[in-house]
Coordinates of C-alpha atoms in Angstrom, one line a residue:
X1 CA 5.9 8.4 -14.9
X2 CA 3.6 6.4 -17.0
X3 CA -0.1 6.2 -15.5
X4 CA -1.8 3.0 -15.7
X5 CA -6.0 3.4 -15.6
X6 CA -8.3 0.7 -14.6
X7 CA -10.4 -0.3 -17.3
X8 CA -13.9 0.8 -17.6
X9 CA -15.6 -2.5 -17.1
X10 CA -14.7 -3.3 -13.7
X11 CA -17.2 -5.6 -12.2
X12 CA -19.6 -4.3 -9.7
X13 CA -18.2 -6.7 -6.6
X14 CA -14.5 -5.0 -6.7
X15 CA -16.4 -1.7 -7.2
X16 CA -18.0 -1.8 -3.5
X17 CA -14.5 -3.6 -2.3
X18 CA -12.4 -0.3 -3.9
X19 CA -15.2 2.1 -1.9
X20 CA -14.9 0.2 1.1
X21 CA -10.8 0.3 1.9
X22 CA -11.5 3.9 1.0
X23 CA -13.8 5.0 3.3
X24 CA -11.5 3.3 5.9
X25 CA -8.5 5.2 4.8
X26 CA -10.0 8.4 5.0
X27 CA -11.8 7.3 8.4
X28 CA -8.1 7.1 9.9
X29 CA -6.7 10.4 7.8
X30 CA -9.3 12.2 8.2
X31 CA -12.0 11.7 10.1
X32 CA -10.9 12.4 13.6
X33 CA -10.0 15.8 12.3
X34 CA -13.9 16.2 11.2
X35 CA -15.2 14.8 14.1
X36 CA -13.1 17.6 16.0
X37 CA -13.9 20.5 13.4
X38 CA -18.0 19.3 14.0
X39 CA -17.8 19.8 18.0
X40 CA -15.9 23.0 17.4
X41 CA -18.7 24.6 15.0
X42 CA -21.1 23.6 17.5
X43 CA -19.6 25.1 20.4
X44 CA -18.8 28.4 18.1
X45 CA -22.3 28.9 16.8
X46 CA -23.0 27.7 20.5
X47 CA -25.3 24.8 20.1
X48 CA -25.4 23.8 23.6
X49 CA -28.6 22.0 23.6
X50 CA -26.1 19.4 21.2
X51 CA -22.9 19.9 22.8
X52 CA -23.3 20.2 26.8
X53 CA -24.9 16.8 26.8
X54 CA -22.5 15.3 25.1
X55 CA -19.3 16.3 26.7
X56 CA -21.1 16.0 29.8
X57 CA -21.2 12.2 28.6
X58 CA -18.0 12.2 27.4
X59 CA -17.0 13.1 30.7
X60 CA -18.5 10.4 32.7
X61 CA -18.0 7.6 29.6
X62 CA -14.1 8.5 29.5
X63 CA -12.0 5.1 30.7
X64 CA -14.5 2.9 28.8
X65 CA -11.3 2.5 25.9
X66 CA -9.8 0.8 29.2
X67 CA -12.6 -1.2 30.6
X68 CA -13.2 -3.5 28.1
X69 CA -14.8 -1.0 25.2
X70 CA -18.1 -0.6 23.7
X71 CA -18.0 -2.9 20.5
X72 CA -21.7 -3.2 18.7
X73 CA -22.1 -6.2 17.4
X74 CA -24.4 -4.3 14.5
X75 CA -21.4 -2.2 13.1
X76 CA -19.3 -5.0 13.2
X77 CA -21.7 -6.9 10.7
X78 CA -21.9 -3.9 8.2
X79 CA -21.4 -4.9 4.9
X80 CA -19.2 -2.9 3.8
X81 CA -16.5 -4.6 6.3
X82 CA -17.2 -8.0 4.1
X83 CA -16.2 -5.9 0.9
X84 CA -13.2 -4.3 3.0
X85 CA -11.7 -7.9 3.6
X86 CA -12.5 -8.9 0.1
X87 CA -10.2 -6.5 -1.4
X88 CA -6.9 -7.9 -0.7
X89 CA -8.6 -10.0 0.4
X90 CA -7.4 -11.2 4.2
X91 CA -7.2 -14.4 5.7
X92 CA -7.0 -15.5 8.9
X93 CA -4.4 -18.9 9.8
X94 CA -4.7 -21.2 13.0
X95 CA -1.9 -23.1 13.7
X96 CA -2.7 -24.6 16.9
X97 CA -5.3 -25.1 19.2
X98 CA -6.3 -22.7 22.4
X99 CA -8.2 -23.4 26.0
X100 CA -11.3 -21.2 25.7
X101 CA -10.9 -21.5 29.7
X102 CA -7.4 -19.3 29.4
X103 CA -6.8 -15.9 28.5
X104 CA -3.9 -15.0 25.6
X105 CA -2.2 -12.5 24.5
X106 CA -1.5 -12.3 20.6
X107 CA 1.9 -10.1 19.9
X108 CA 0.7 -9.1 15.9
X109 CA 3.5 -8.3 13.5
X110 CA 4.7 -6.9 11.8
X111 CA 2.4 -2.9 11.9
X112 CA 2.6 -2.1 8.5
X113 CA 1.1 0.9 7.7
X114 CA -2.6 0.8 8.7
X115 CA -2.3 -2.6 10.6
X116 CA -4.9 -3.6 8.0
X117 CA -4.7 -7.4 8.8
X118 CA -5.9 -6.7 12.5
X119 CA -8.7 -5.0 12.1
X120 CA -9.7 -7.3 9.0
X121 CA -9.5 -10.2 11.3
X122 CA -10.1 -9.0 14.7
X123 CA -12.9 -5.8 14.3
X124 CA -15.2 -7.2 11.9
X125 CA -17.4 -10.2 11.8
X126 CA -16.3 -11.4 8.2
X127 CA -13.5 -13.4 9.0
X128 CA -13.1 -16.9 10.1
X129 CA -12.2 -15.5 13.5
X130 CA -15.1 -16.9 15.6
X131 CA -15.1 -20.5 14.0
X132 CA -11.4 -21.0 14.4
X133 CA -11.1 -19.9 17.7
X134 CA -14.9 -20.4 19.4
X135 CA -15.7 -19.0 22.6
X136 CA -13.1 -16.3 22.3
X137 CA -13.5 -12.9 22.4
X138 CA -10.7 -10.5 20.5
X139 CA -9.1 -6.8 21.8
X140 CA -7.4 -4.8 19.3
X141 CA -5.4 -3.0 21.3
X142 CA -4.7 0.9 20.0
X143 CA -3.0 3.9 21.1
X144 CA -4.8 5.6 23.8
X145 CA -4.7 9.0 21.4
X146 CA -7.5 8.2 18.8
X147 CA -9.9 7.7 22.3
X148 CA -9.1 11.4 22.7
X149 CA -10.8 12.4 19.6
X150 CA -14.6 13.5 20.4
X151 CA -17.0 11.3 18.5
X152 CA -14.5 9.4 16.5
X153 CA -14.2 7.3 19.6
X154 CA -17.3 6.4 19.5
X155 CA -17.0 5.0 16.2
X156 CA -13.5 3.3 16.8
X157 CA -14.8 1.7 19.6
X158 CA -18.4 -0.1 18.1
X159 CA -15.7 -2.2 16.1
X160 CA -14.2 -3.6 19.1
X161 CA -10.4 -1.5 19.5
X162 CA -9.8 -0.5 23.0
X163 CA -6.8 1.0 24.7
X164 CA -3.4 -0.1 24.9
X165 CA -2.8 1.0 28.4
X166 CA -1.4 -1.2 30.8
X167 CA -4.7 -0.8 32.7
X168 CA -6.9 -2.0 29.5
X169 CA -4.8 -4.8 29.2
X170 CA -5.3 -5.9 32.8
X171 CA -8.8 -5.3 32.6
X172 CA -8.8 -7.9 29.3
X173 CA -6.6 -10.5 31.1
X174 CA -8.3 -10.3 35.1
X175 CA -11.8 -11.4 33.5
X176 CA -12.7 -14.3 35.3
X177 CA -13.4 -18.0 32.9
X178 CA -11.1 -17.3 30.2
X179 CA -11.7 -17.3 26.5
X180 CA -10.1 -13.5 26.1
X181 CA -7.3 -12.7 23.8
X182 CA -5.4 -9.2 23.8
X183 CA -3.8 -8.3 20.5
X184 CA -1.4 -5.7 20.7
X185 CA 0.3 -4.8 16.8
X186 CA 4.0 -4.8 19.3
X187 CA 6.5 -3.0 16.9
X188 CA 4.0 0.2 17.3
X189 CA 4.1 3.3 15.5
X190 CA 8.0 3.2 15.4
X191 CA 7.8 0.2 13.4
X192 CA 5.5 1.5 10.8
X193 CA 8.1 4.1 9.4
X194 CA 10.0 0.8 8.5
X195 CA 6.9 -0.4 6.9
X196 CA 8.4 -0.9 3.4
X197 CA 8.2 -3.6 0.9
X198 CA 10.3 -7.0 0.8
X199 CA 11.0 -6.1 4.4
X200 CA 10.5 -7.6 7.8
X201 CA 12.2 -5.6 10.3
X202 CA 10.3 -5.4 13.6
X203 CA 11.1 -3.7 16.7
X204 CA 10.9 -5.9 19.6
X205 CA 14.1 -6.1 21.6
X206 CA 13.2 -3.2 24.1
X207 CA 9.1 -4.2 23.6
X208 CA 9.0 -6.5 27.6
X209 CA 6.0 -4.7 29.0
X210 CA 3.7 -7.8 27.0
X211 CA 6.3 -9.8 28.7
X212 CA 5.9 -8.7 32.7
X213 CA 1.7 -8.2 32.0
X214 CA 1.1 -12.3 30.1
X215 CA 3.6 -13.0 33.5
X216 CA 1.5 -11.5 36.3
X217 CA -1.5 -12.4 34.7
X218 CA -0.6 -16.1 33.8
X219 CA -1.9 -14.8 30.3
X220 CA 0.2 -17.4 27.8
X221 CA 1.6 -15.6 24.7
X222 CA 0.8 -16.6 21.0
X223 CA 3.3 -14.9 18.2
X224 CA 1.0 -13.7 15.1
X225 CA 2.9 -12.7 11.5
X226 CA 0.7 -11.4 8.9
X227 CA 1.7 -12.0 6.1
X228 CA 1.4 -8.9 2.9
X229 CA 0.8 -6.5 5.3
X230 CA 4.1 -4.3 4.5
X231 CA 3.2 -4.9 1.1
X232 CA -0.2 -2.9 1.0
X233 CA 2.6 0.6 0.4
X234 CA 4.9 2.1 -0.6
X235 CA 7.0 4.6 1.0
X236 CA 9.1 7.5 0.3
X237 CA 12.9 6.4 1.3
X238 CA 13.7 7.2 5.0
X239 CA 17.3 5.0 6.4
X240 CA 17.9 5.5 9.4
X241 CA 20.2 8.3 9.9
X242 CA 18.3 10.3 7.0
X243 CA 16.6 14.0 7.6
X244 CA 13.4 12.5 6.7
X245 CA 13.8 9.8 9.1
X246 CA 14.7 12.0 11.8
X247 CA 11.7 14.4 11.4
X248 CA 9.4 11.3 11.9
X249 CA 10.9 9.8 14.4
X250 CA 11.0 13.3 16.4
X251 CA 7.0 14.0 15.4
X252 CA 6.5 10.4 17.0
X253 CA 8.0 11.4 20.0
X254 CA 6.0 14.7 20.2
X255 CA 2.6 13.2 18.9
X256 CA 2.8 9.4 20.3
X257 CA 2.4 8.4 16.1
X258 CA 4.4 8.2 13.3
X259 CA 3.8 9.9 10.1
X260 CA 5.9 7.6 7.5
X261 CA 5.2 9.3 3.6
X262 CA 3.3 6.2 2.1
X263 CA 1.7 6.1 -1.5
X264 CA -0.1 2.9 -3.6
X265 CA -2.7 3.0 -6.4
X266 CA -5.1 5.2 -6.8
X267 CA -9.2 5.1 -7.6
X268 CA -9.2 5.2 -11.3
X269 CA -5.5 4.2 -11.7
X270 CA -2.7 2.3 -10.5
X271 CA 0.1 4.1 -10.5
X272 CA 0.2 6.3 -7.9
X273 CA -2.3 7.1 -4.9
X274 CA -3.2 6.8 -1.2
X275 CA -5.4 3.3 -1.5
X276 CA -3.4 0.1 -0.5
X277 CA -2.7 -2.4 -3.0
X278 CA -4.8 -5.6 -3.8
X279 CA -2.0 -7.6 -2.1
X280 CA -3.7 -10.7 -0.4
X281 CA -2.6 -10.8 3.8
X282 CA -2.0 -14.2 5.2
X283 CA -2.4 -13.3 9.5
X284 CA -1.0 -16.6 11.1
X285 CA -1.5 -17.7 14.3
X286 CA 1.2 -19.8 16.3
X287 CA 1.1 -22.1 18.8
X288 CA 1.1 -20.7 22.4
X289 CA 3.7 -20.3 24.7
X290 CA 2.5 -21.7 28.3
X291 CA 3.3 -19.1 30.7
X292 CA 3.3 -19.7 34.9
X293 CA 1.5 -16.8 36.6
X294 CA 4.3 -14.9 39.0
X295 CA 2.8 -12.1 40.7
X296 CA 6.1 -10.2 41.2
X297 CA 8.6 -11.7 37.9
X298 CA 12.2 -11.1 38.0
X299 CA 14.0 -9.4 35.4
X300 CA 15.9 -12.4 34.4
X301 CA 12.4 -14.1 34.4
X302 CA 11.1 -11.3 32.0
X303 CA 14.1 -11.8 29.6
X304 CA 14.1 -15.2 29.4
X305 CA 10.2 -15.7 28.1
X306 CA 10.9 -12.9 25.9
X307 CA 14.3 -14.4 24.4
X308 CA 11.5 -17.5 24.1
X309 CA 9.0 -15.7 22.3
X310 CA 11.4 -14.1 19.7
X311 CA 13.0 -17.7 19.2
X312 CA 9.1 -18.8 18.6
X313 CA 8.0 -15.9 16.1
X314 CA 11.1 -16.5 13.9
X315 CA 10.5 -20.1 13.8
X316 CA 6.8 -19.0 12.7
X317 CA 7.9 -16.9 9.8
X318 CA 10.7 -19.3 9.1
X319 CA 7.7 -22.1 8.7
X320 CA 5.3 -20.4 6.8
X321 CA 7.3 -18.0 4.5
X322 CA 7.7 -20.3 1.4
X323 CA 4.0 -20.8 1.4
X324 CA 2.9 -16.7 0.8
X325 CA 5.9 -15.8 -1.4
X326 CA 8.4 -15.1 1.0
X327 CA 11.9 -16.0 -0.5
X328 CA 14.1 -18.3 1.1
X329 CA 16.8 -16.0 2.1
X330 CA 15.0 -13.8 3.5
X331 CA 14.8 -13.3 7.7
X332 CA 13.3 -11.4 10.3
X333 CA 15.5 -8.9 11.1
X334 CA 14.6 -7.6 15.1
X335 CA 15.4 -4.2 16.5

C-alpha cells in the first residue's frame, strides 16, 4: 500500500481542527476505560478521602442521564468544539419551521460510526443550532451504558447527551411550554456495523418505540438525514451472513454496542488510520409530522404514523440528495 504524508506546511487553523476530532476519538475509545482504570488505582492504593465521596455522590447523582442531564453551558463553548466542527466541517439544514410552544422528537439518520453530525450540531455551541431553531433546547439521546462509566459521565453529560431510556425520553417530552426536542440517532448501534461508504441502509422497520412515546406525548416527529456521515470511514468488509459479521452482531447483543472494524487517515498521513476523513456533513432537518396526543395508541395507530414517517424521510433524502453528491440512482434502503 502506498502511504500518502501531509505536507509539512499545513496551516496552523487545520492543525487545531486535526487535534481536536482526535481528542474526541480517543475520548470515546478510550477514555471511559481511563476514567475506570483512575477510580480503580484509587480504591487499590485506597484513597478514600478521593474516592468515598465520590461514589457516595455517584450514588445519590445516578438517574440525572434520565432527568434531563447536567449540560454546562462552559464546556459546550470550548474552543476546541469550534475547531472539531471545522474539520469536515458540519452544517446544520432547516427545512421548515417549528412551534417553540411544542415539543419534537428528531429521528437522526443514518448512525455512522461516531454519530459525528449529532454531536457537532446538537452538543456544542458552534453550530447554527440556536439561530435556526430559537427557543429550543436539544437532547442527544445515548445509550444508557457510557452513564455507567465513573467520571466519564460527568464529562459526557456537560455537553448536553442524556439517556435513551424510555424514562429520559418522557422526562424531555412531559416538560411543561414546549420548545424541547429529543434526538434519538434510531438505527442504533446495529446500524453502525453497516456504516460503510456509498451506502444508506438504515434500520428502522422494527424501530416503533419513537412511534408509541411522540403518540402518548403528542410530541410531533421531524425525520433528520445527515448527510457524509457514513462517509467519515471505512470499514473492514462484514455482509451479512459473514463470520465477522456474526461476531459483532453477537458482542452487540452481549455488550448493548457494536464494535464494527473502521479505519480512515491518519495524523501525519492519509492512507490509513483511526481519524475520520475531512468529508463535509450536510444534517437536514425535515418538516414535522403533526402528531394527535393518544394516551393509550393502538397498534394499527403505531404502524400507520410510522409507515408515515418512513414515507417522509425517503422523500427527504430523495429531495436533498443531488445537492451533497448523492447520485441519482441511489435510495434508502430500510431494514
Amino acid at each position: 500500500m502506498k502511504v500518502e504524508f501531509a505536507p509539512l506546511n499545513i496551516p496552523l487553523e487545520r492543525r487545531l481542527q486535526t487535534a481536536a476530532v482526535l481528542q474526541w476519538v480517543l475520548s470515546f475509545l478510550l477514555l471511559a476505560e481511563v476514567c475506570i482504570g483512575i477510580l480503580l488505582i484509587l480504591i487499590i492504593y485506597n484513597y478514600w478521602f478521593l474516592y468515598i465521596p465520590y461514589l457516595t455522590w455517584l450514588y445519590f447523582d445516578w438517574r440525572t442521564p434520565e432527568e434531563g442531564g447536567r449540560r454546562s453551558n462552559w464546556v459546550r463553548s470550548w474552543t476546541v468544539w469550534r475547531y472539531f466542527n471545522d474539520y469536515f466541517p458540519i452544517h446544520l439544514i432547516k427545512t421548515g419551521d417549528l412551534d417553540p410552544s411544542h415539543n419534537y422528537i428528531f429521528g437522526f439518520h443514518p448512525h455512522g460510526v461516531f454519530v459525528a453530525g449529532a454531536f457537532g450540531n446538537f452538543c456544542t455551541n458552534y453550530s447554527n443550532f440556536s439561530k435556526l431553531f430559537p427557543g429550543f433546547t436539544a437532547y442527544l439521546h445515548v445509550l444508557p451504558i457510557w452513564f455507567r462509566c465513573p467520571l466519564f459521565r460527568e464529562y459526557l453529560m456537560s455537553s448536553g447527551p442524556v439517556s435513551v431510556s424510555k424514562k429520559s425520553l418522557c422526562h424531555v417530552l412531559s416538560k411543561e411550554g414546549g420548545g424541547n426536542i429529543s434526538i434519538i440517532v434510531l438505527g442504533g448501534a446495529e446500524e453502525s456495523l453497516d456504516a460503510h461508504p456509498g451506502k444508506f441502509t438504515l434500520f428502522i422497520r422494527k424501530r416503533k418505540g419513537f412511534v408509541k412515546i411522540a403518540l402518548t406525548h403528542g410530541a410531533d416527529l421531524v425525520p433528520v438525514f445527515s448527510f457524509g456521515e457514513n462517509e467519515l470511514f471505512k470499514q473492514v468488509s462484514n455482509p451479512e451472513g459473514s463470520w465477522l459479521r456474526m461476531v459483532q452482531e453477537k458482542l452487540q447483543k452481549i455488550m448493548g454496542f457494536a464494535l464494527p472494524l473502521f479505519h480512515a487517515r491518519g495524523i501525519f498521513q492519509y492512507s490509513f488510520g483511526l481519524m475520520p476523513y475531512r468529508k463535509p456533513i450536510h444534517t437536514v432537518v425535515g418538516h414535522p409530522i403533526p402528531v394527535q396526543r393518544t394516551l393509550n395508541p393502538t397498534s394499527e395507530q403505531i404502524e400507520e404514523l410510522h409507515q408515515t414517517y418512513m414515507e417522509e424521510l425517503k422523500k427527504l433524502f430523495e429531495e436533498h440528495k443531488g445537492k451533497y453528491g448523492v447520485p441519482e440512482n441511489e435510495t434508502l434502503v430500510f431494514k
